[in-house]
Coordinates of C-alpha atoms (C1' of nucleotides) in Angstrom, one line a residue:
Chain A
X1 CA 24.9 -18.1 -21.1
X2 CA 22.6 -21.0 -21.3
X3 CA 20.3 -20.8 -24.1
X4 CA 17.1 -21.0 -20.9
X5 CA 17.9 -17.8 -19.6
X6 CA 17.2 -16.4 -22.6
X7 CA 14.0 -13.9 -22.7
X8 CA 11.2 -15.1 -24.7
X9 CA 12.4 -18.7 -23.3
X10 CA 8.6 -20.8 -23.5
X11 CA 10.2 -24.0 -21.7
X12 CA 9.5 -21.7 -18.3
X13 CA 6.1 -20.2 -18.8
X14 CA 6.1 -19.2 -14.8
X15 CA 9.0 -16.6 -15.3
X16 CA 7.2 -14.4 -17.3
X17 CA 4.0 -14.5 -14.5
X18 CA 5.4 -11.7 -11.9
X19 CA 3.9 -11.8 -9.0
X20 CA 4.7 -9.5 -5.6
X21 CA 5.8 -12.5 -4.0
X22 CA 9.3 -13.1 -5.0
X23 CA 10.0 -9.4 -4.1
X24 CA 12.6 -9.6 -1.3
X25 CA 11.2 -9.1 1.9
X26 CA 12.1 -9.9 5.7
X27 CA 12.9 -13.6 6.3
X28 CA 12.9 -14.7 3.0
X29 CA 16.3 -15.1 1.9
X30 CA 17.1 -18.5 2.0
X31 CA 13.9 -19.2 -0.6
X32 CA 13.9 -21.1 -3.7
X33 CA 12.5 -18.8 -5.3
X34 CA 12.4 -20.4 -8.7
X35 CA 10.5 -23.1 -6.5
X36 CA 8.0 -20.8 -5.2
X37 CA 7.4 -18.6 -8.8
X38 CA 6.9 -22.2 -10.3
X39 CA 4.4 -23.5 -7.7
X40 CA 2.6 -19.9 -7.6
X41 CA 2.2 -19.7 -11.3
X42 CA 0.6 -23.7 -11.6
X43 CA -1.8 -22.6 -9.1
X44 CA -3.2 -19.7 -10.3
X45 CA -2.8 -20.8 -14.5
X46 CA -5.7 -20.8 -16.1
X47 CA -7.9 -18.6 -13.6
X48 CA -9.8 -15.7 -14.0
X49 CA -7.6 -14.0 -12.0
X50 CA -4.6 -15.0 -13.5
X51 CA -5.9 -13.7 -16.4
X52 CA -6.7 -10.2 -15.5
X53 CA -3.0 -10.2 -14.8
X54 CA -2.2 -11.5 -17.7
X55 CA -4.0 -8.2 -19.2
X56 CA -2.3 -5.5 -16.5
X57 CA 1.1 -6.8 -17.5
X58 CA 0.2 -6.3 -20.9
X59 CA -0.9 -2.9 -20.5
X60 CA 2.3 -2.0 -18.1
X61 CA 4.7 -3.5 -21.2
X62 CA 2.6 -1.1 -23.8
X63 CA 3.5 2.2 -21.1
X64 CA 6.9 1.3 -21.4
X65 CA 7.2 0.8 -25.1
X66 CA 5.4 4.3 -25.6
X67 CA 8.2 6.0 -23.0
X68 CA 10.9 4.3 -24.7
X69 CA 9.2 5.7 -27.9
X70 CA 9.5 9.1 -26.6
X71 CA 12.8 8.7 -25.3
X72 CA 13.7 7.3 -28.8
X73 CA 12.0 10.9 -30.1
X74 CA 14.2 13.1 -28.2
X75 CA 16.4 15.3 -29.7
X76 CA 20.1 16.4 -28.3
X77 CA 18.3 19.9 -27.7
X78 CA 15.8 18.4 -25.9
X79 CA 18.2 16.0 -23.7
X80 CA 20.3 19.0 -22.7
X81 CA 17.6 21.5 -22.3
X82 CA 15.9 18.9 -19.4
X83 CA 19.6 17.9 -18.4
X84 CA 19.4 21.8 -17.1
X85 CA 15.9 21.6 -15.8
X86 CA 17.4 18.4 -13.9
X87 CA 20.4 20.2 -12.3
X88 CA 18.5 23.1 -11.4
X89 CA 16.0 21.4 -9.9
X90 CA 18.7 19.0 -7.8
X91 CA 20.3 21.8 -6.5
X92 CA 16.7 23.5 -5.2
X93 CA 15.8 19.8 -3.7
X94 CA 19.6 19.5 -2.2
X95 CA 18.8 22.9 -0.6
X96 CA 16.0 21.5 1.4
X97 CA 18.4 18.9 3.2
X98 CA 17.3 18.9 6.9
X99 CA 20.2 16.9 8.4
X100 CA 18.6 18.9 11.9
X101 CA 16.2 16.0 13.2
X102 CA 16.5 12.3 13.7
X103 CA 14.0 10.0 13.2
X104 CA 13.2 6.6 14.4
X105 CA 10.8 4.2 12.4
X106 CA 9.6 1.4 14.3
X107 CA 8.1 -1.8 12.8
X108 CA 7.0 -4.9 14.4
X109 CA 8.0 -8.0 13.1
X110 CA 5.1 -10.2 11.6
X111 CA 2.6 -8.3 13.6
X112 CA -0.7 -10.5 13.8
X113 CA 1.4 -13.8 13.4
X114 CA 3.4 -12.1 16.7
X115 CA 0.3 -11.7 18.7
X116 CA -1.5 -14.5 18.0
X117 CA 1.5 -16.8 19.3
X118 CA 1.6 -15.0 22.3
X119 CA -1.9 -15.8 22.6
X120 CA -1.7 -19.4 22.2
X121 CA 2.1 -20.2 22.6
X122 CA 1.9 -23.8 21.1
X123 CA 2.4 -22.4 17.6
X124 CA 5.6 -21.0 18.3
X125 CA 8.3 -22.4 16.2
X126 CA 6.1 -23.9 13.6
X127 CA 5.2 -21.8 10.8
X128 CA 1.8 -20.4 10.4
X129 CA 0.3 -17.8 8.7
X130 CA -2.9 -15.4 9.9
X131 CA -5.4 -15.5 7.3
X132 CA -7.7 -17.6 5.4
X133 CA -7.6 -19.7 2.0
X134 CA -8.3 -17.1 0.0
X135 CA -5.8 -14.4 1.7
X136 CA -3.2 -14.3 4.2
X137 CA -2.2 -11.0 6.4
X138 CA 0.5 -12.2 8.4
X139 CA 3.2 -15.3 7.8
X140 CA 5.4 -15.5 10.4
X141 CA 9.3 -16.5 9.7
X142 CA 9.5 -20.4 10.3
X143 CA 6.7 -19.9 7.3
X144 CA 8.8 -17.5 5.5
X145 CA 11.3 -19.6 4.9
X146 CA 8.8 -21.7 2.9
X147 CA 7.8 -18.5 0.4
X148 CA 4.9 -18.3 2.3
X149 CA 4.0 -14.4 2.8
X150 CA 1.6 -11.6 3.1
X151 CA -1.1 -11.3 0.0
X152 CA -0.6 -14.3 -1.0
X153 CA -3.7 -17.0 -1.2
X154 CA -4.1 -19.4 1.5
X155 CA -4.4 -21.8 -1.0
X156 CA -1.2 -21.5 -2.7
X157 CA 0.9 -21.2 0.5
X158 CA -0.5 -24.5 1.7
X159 CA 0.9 -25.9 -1.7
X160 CA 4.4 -24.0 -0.6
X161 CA 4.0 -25.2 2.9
X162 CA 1.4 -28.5 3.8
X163 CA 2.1 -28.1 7.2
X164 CA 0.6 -24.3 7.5
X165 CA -1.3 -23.3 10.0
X166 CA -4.1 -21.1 9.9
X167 CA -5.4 -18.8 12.5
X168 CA -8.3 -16.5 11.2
X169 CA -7.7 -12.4 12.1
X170 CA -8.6 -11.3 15.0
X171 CA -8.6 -7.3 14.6
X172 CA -9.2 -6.4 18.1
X173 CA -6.3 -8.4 19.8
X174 CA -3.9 -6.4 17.4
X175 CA -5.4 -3.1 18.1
X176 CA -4.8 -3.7 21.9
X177 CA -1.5 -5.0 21.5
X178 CA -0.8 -2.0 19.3
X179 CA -2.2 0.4 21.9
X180 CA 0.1 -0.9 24.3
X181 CA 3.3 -0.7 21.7
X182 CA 1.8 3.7 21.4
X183 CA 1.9 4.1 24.8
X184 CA 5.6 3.2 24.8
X185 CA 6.3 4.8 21.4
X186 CA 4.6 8.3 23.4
X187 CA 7.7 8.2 25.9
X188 CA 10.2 9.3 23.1
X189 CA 8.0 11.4 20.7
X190 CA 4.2 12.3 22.1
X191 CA 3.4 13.6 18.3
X192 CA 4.7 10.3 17.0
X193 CA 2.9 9.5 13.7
X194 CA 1.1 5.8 13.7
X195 CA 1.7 4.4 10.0
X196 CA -0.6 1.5 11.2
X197 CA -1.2 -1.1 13.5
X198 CA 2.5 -2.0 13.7
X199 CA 4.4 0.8 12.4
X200 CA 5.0 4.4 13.7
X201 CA 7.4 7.4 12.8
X202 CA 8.8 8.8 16.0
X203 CA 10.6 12.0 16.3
X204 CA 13.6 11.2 19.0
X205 CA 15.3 14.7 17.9
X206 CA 14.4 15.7 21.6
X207 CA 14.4 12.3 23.2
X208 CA 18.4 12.0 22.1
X209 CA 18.9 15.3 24.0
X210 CA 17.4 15.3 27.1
X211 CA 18.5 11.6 27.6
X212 CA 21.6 12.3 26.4
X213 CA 21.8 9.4 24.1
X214 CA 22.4 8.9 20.7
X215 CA 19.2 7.4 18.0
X216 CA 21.2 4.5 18.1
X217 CA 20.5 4.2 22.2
X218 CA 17.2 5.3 22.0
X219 CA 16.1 3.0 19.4
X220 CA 17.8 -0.2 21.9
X221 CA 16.0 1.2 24.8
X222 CA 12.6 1.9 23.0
X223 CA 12.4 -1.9 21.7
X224 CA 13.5 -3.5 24.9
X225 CA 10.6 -1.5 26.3
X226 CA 8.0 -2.9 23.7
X227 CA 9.0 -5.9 24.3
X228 CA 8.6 -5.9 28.2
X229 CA 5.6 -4.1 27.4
X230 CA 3.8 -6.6 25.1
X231 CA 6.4 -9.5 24.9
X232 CA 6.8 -8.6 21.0
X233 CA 9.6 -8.0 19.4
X234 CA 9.8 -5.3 16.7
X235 CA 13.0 -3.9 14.8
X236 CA 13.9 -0.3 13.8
X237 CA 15.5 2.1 11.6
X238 CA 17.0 6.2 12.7
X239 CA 18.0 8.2 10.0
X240 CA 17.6 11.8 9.3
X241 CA 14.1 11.9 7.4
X242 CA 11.2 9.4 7.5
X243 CA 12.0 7.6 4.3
X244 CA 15.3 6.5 5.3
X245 CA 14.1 5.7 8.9
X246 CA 12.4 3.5 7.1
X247 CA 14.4 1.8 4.9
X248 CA 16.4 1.7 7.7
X249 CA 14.4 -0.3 9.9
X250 CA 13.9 -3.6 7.4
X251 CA 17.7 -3.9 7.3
X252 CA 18.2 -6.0 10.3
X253 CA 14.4 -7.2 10.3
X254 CA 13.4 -9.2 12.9
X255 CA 14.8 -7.9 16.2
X256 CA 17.2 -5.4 15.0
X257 CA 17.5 -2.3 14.3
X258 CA 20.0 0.3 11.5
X259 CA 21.5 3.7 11.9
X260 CA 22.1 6.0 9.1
X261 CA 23.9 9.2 10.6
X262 CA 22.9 12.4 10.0
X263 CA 25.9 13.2 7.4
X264 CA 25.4 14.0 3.6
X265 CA 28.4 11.7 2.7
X266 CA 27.0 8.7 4.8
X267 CA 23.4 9.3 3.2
X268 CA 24.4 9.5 -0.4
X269 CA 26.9 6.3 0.3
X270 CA 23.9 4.6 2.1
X271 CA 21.7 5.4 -0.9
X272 CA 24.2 4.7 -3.6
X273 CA 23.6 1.3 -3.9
X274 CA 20.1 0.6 -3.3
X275 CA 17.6 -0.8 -5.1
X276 CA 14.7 1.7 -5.9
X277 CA 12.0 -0.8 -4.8
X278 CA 13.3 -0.5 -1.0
X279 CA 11.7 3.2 -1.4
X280 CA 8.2 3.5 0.1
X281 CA 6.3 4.4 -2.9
X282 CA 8.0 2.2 -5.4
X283 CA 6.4 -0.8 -6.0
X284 CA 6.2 -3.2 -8.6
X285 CA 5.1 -1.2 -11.5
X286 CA 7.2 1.7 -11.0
X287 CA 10.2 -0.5 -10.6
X288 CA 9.7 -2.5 -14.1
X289 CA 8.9 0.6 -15.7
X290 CA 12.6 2.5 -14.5
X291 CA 14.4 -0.6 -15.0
X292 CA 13.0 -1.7 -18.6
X293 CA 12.8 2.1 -19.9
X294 CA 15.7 4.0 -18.5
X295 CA 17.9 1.0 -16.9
X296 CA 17.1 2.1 -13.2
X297 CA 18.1 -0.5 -10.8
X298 CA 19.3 1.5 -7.9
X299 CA 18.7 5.5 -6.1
X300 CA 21.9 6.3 -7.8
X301 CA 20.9 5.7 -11.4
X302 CA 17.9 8.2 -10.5
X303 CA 20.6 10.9 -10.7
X304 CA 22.5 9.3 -13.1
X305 CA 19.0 9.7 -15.4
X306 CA 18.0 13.0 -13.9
X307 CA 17.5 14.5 -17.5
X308 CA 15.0 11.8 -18.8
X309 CA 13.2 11.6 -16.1
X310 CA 12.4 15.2 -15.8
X311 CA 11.0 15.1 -19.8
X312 CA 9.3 11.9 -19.3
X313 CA 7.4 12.8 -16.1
X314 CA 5.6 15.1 -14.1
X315 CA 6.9 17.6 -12.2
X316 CA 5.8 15.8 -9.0
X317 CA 6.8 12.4 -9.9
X318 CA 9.9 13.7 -11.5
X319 CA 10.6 15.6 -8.1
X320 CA 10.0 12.4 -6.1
X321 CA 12.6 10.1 -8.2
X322 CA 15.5 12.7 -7.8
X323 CA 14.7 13.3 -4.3
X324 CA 14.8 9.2 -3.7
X325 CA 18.3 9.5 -5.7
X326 CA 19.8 12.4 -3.2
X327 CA 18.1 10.6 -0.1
X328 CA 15.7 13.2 0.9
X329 CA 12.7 12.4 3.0
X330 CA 10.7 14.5 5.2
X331 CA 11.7 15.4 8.4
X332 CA 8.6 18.2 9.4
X333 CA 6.7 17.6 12.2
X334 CA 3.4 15.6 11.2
X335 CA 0.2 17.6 10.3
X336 CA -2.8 16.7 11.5
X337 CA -4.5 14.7 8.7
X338 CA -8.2 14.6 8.3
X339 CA -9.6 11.6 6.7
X340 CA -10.7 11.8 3.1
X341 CA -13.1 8.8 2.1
X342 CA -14.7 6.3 3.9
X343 CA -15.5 3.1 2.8
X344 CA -16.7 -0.8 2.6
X345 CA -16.6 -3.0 0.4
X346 CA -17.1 -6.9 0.0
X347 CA -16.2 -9.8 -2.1
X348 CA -18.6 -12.8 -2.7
X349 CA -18.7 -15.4 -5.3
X350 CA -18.8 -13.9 -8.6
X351 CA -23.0 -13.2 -9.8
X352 CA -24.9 -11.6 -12.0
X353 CA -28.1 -12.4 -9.7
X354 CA -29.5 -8.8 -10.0
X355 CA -31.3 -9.2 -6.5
X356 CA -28.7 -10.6 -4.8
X357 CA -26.8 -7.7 -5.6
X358 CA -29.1 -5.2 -4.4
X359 CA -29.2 -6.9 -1.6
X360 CA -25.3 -6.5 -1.1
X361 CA -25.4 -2.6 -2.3
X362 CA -28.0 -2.3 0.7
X363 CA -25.7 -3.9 3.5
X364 CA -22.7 -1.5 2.1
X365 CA -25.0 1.1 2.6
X366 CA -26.3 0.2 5.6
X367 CA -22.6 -0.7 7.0
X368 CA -21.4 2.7 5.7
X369 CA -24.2 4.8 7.1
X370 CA -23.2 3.6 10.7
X371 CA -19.7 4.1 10.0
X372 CA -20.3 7.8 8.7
X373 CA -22.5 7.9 12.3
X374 CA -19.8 6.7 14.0
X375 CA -17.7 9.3 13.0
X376 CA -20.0 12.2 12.8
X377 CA -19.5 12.0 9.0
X378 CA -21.4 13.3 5.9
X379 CA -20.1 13.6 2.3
X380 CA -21.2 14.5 -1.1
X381 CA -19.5 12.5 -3.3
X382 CA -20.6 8.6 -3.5
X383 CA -18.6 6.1 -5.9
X384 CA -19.5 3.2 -6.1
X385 CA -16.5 0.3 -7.2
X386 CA -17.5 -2.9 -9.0
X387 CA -14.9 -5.7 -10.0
X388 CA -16.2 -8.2 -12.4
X389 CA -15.8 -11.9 -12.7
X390 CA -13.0 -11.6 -14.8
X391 CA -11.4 -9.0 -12.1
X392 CA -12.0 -5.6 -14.0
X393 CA -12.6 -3.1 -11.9
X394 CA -14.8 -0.3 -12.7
X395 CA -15.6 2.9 -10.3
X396 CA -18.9 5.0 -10.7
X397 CA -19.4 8.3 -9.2
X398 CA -21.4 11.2 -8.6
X399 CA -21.4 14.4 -6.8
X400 CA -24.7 15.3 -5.0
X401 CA -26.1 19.0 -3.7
X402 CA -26.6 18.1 -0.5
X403 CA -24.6 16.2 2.2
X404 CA -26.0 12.7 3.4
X405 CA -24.6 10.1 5.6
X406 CA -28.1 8.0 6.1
X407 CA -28.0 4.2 4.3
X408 CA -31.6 5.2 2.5
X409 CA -29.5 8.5 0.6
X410 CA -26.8 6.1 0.0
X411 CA -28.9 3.5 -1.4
X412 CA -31.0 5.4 -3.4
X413 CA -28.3 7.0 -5.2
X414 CA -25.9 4.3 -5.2
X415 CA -28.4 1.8 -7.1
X416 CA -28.8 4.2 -9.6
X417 CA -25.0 3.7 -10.5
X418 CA -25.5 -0.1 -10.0
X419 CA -28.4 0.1 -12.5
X420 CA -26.8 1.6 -15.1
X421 CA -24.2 -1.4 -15.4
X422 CA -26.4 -4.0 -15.3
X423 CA -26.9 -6.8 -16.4
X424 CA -23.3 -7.5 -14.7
X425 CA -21.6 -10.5 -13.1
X426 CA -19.7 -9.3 -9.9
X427 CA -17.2 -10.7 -7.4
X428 CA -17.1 -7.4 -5.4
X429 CA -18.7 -4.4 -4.4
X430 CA -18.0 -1.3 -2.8
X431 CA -19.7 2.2 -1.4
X432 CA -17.5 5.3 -0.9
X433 CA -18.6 8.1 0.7
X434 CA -16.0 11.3 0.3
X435 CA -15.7 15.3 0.4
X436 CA -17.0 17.1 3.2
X437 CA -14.3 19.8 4.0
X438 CA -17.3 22.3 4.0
X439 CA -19.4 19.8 5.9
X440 CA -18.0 20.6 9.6
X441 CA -20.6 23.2 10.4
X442 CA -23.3 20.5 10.0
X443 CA -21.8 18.1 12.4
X444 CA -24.3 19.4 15.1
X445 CA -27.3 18.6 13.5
X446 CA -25.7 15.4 12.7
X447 CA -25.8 14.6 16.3
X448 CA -29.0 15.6 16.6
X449 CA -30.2 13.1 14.0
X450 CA -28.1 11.1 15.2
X451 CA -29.8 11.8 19.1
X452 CA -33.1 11.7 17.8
X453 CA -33.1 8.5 15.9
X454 CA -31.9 6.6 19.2
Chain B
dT1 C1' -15.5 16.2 -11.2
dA2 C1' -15.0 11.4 -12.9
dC3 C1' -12.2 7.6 -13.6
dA4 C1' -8.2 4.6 -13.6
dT5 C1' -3.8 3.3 -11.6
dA6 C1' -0.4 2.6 -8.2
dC7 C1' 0.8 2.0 -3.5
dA8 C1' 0.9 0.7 1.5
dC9 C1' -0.2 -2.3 5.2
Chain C
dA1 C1' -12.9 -24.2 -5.4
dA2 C1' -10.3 -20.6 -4.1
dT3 C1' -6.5 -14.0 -5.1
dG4 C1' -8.8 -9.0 0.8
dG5 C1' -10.3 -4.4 2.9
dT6 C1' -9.4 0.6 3.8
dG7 C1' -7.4 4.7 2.6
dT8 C1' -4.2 8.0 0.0
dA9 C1' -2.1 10.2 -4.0
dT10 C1' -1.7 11.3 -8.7
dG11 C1' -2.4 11.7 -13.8
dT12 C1' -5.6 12.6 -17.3
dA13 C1' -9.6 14.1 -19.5

DNA sequence: TACATACAC
DNA sequence: AATGGTGTATGTA
């Protein structure tokens, strides 16, 4: 081995700087990515944001030295009395195997890039990204090829990519073009379950029977009719549960699509192999912290580590890692969710000009009162989130008698939180409003207010 | 209930 | 010069 891949190596300072944006994703396998990590970590160096990171991985490596600590600690009692809880609790999560439905995830393939070329057709083939300098949404693939991708700074992907072209987001083209892509999506499953602008969960259990066709088909017929539908192309994935649907559906990302039959041997074959972070719900932390504490690379090794998993985590999360190993998913139909929170929130350059920031606070209110309007919404419990300069971020909250929703209640309360923090210098600000599951039986007088005031 | 973290898109 | 906005879930105290 040469003596530079060794860990601890300081002639490559950007290998130690992780970033999301090496992660394999759609389009990007052809990258250099020693070229990109490189170029990522000389831009951000130095920053105040590089810095906070700098911090969080420190704090990630310091959780996995305490789990290793307690997996150091445990005895050969201990290791078989959870390698029972572990094998128990398999065989209950194997019982729940639904191998009954089949379910279709479909995604379109680099959404807002997508639409904005069909909008103005001289970008197409030359790579571009939707965003601005300080964040992109979209990159579509000619970019991709460069390392250029979503979450990553417009600045940086100009240094990947000096020929990037930026077109700014344009929210309400994509939610047209994505009401178009639902009304094609109702054909095959009229309770089909939007995961976003561009991605939805379809239940084609029916569809494959009263066509007479198998996921496979379906899924060939539903994206030829997106396409003549909108002119965009998207890709999919049909497996027996919604996580493997869509895991499914990157495989042959863009234009393609995957099949997983709905066969125990085919799933646990399919899963075998696969890297955790291909999971929905595994993302970057969770994957270092498997792979550096218990070796974890693939769904397999959950099972393989079932034992020391269930001592070293919660029920839930221990739960959720062996039913990633056995390929479970859900398969019911989708409940009808009511939303939680509701929010806004803002960055600006970093201040600690305490009127300015009043002033911010009293947009956020004013911008979440005629949101909570909009939606005939009042809550009770208001948190205010504040990131620093140096890209802490702190959340205040407090839980009030009564319900509000007008920007003056917000205000008032939520510059008492701001008070109590100052002097501070902030980059961001944020008002929350959440909690009114008892709050339906005012939504008349609401209106009313609502009427009265206009 | 309050707060921090992780995650997705 | 410069690293987003909105929402959910979960662990812990």
């Amino acid at each position: 081995m040469a003596k530079s891949e060794s860990s601890g190596d300081t002639g490559r300072p950007w290998q130690s700087y992780h970033t999301v944006y090496t992660n394999a994703k759609a389009g990007m396998e052809g990258v250099d990515k020693e070229k990109v990590q490189r170029i990522v970590y000389e831009m951000s160096k130095g920053s105040k944001y590089f810095e906070n990171e700098e911090r969080k991985e420190a704090y990630i490596k310091q959780k996995i030295e305490n789990m290793q600590d307690q997996i150091a600690k445990l005895t050969d009692a201990d290791i078989s009395h959870y390698q029972k809880v572990a094998d128990k609790r398999i065989l209950e999560l194997e019982a729940t195997r639904d191998l009954t439905r089949i379910w279709l995830h479909v995604d379109m393939d680099a959404f807002y890039a997508a639409v904005e070329t069909l909008s103005n057709p001289s970008l197409n083939g030359k790579p571009m990204a939707v965003g601005s300098m300080s964040m992109i949404s979209t990159a579509n693939y000619e970019a991709r090829r460069f390392g250029v991708r979503a979450a990553m700074p417009g600045f940086i992907a100009r240094k990947l990519c000096p020929e990037l072209i930026f077109v700014p987001v344009d929210f309400k083209k994509y939610t047209h073009y994505s009401d178009l892509t639902r009304k094609v999506f109702q054909n095959y499953d009229p309770n089909f379950m939007a995961a976003s602008l561009d991605e939805a969960y379809l239940d084609i259990t029916n569809a494959c029977y009263e066509r007479d066709a198998t996921g496979g088909e379906i899924a060939e017929e539903l994206r030829k009719s997106v396409y003549e539908e909108t002119g965009l192309t998207c890709s999919a994935g049909v497996g027996p549960n919604r996580l493997l649907a869509k895991v499914c559906s990157d495989i042959n990302k863009p234009n393609g699509q995957f099949v997983l039959p709905n066969d125990r041997m085919a799933v646990m074959a399919f899963i075998s192999s696969l890297p955790i972070r291909k999971i929905g719900g595994i993302g970057k932390v969770t994957e270092h912290l498997l792979r550096d504490a218990f070796g974890i690379a693939t769904c397999e090794e959950m099972l393989q580590n079932s034992g020391f998993l269930c001592a070293l985590f919660s029920r839930s999360s221990a739960d959720f890692f062996l039913s990633v190993g056995l390929g479970l998913g859900r398969t019911d139909a989708p409940e009808v969710k009511l939303r939680k929170s509701i929010s806004n929130e803002r960055t600006f350059s970093a201040t600690d000009d305490e009127a300015f920031l009043y002033q911010k606070l009293a947009d956020l209110a004013e911008m979440l009162s005629v949101d909570m309007k909009k939606e005939g919404l009042c809550g009770r419990t208001l948190t205010l989130k504040l990131k620093t300069a140096s890209f802490e971020v702190r959340t205040r909250a407090v839980t009030l008698q009564k319900y509000i929703f007008s920007s003056e209640d917000i205000l008032k309360h939520a510059s008492k939180l701001l008070k109590a923090e100052l002097p501070i210098s902030l980059r961001l600000i944020a008002a929350s409003m959440g909690y009114w599951s008892v709050c339906s039986l005012l939504t008349d007088q609401i209106t009313e207010l609502w009427n009265f005031k206009f």
